[in-house]
CSV table of C-alpha atoms in Angstrom, one decimal:
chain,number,residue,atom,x,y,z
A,1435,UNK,CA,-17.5,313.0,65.8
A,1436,UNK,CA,-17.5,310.7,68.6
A,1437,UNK,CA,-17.5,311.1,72.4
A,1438,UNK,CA,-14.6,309.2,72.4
A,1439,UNK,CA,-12.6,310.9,69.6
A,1440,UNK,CA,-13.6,314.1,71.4
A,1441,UNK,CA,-12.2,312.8,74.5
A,1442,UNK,CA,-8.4,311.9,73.1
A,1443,UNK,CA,-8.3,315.4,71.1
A,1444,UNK,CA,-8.7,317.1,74.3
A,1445,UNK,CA,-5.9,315.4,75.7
A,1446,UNK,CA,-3.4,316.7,73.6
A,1447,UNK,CA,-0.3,317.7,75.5
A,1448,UNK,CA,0.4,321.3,75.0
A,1449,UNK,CA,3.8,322.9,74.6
A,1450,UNK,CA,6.4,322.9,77.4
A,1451,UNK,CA,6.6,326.2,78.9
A,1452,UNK,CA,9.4,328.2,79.4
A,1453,UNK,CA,11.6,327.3,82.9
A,1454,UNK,CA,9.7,329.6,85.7
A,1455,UNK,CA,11.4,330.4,89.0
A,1456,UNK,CA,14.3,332.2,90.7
A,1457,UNK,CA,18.5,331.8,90.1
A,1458,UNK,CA,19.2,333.4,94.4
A,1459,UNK,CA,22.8,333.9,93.1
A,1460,UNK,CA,21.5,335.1,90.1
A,1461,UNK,CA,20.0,337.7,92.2
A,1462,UNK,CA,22.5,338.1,94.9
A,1463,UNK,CA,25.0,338.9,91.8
A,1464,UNK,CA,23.6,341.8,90.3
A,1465,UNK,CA,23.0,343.1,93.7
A,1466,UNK,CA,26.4,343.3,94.5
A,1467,UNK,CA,27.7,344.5,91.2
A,1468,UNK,CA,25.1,346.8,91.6
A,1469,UNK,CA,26.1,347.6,95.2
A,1470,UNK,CA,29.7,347.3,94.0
A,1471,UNK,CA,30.1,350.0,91.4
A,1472,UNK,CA,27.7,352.2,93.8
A,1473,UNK,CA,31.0,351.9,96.3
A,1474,UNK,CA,33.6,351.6,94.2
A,1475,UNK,CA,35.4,354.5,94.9
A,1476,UNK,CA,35.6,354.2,98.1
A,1477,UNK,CA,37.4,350.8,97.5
A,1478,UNK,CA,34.5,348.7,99.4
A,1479,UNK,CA,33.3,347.9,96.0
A,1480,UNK,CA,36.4,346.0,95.1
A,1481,UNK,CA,35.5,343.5,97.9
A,1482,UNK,CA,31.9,343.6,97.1
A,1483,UNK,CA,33.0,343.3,93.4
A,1484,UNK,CA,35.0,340.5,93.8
A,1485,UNK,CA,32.3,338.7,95.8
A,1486,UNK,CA,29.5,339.6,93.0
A,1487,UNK,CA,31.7,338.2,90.3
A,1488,UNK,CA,32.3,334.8,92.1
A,1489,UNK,CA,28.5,334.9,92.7
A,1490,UNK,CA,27.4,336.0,89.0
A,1491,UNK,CA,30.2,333.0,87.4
A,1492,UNK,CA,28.1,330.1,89.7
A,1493,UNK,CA,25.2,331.8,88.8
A,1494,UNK,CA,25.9,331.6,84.9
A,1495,UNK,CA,26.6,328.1,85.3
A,1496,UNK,CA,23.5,327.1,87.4
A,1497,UNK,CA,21.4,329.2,84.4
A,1498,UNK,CA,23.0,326.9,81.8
A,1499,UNK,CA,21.0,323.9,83.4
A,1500,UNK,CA,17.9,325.6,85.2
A,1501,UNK,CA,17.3,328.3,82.7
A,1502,UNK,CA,16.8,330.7,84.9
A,1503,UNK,CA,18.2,333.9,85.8
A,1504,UNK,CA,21.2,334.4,82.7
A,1505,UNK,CA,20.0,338.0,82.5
A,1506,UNK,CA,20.9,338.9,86.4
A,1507,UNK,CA,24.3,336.6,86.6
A,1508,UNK,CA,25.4,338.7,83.7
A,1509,UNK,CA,24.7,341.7,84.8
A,1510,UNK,CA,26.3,340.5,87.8
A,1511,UNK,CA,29.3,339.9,86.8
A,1512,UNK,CA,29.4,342.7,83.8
A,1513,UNK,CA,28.7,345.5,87.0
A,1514,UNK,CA,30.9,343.3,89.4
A,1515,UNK,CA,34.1,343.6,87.0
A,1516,UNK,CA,33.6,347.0,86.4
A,1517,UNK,CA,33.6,347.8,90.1
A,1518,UNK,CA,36.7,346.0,90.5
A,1519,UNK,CA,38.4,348.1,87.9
A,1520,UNK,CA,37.3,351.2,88.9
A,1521,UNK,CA,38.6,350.9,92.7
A,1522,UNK,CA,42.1,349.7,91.4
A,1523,UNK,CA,42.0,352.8,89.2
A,1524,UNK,CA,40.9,354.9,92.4
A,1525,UNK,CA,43.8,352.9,94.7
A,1526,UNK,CA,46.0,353.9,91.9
A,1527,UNK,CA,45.2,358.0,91.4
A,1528,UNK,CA,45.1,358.2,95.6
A,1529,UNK,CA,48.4,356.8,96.0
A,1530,UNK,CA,49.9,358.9,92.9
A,1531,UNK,CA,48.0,361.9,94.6
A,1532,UNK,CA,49.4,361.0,98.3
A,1533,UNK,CA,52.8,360.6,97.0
A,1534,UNK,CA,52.9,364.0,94.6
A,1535,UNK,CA,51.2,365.8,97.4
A,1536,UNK,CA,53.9,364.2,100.4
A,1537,UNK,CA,55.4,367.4,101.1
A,1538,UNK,CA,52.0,369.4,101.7
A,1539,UNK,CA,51.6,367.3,104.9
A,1540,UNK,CA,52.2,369.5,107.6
A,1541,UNK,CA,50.7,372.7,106.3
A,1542,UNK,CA,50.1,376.0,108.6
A,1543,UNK,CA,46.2,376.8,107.0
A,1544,UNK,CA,43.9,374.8,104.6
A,1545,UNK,CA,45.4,377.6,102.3
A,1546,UNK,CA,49.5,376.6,102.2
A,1547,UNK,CA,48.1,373.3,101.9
A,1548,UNK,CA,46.3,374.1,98.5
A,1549,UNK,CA,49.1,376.1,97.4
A,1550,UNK,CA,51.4,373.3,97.9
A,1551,UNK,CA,49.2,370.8,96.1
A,1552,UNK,CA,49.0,372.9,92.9
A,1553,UNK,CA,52.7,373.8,92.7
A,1554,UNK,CA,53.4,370.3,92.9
A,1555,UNK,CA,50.7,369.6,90.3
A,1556,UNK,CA,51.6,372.2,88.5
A,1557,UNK,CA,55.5,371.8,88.1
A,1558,UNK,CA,56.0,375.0,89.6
């Protein structure tokens, strides 16, 4: 074999690697979905939620052309939704509490109160 021939099977050009570097919004998602469902019932993680889903959609669309970061957008968004849902389901159970409980507002002791909320509860 010649030097030369040596030389040009050196130069072979070697597999494109896979796309390297970081999707931010990617990353800012799946903080706050994580951040989100953490909060959620305290209904904080419905704004946070709603904020991480925006994040994690523009995320997923900036991974279909970079490459980069599909795995935190989704989990972005997949944490955000479910932060959403569970402070409307929280919003929902603390106003049917507050409005089955109305009555027991102006109790004498910590006691009456507790009494009133499980005869209203209760159907008694």
């Amino acid at each position: 074999m010649s030097m030369q021939e040596m030389g040009t099977s050196a130069h072979h050009t070697a597999p494109s690697p896979t796309p390297v570097g970081k999707n931010g919004l990617a990353g800012a998602a799946m903080v706050l979905g994580v951040s989100s469902l953490l909060t959620s019932i305290v209904f904080i993680g419905g704004l946070l939620g709603g904020v991480g889903l925006v994040l994690g959609i523009v995320a997923l669309t900036t991974t279909k052309r970079t490459g980069v970061g599909r795995g935190k957008a989704i989990a972005g968004v997949v944490t955000s939704a479910i932060a959403i849902v569970v402070s409307i389901l929280a919003a929902v159970l603390m106003v049917r509490y507050a409005d089955k409980t109305q009555e027991c507002y102006q109790p004498d002791s910590l006691r009456q109160y507790q009494q009133c909320v499980h005869q209203q509860f209760s159907g008694n």
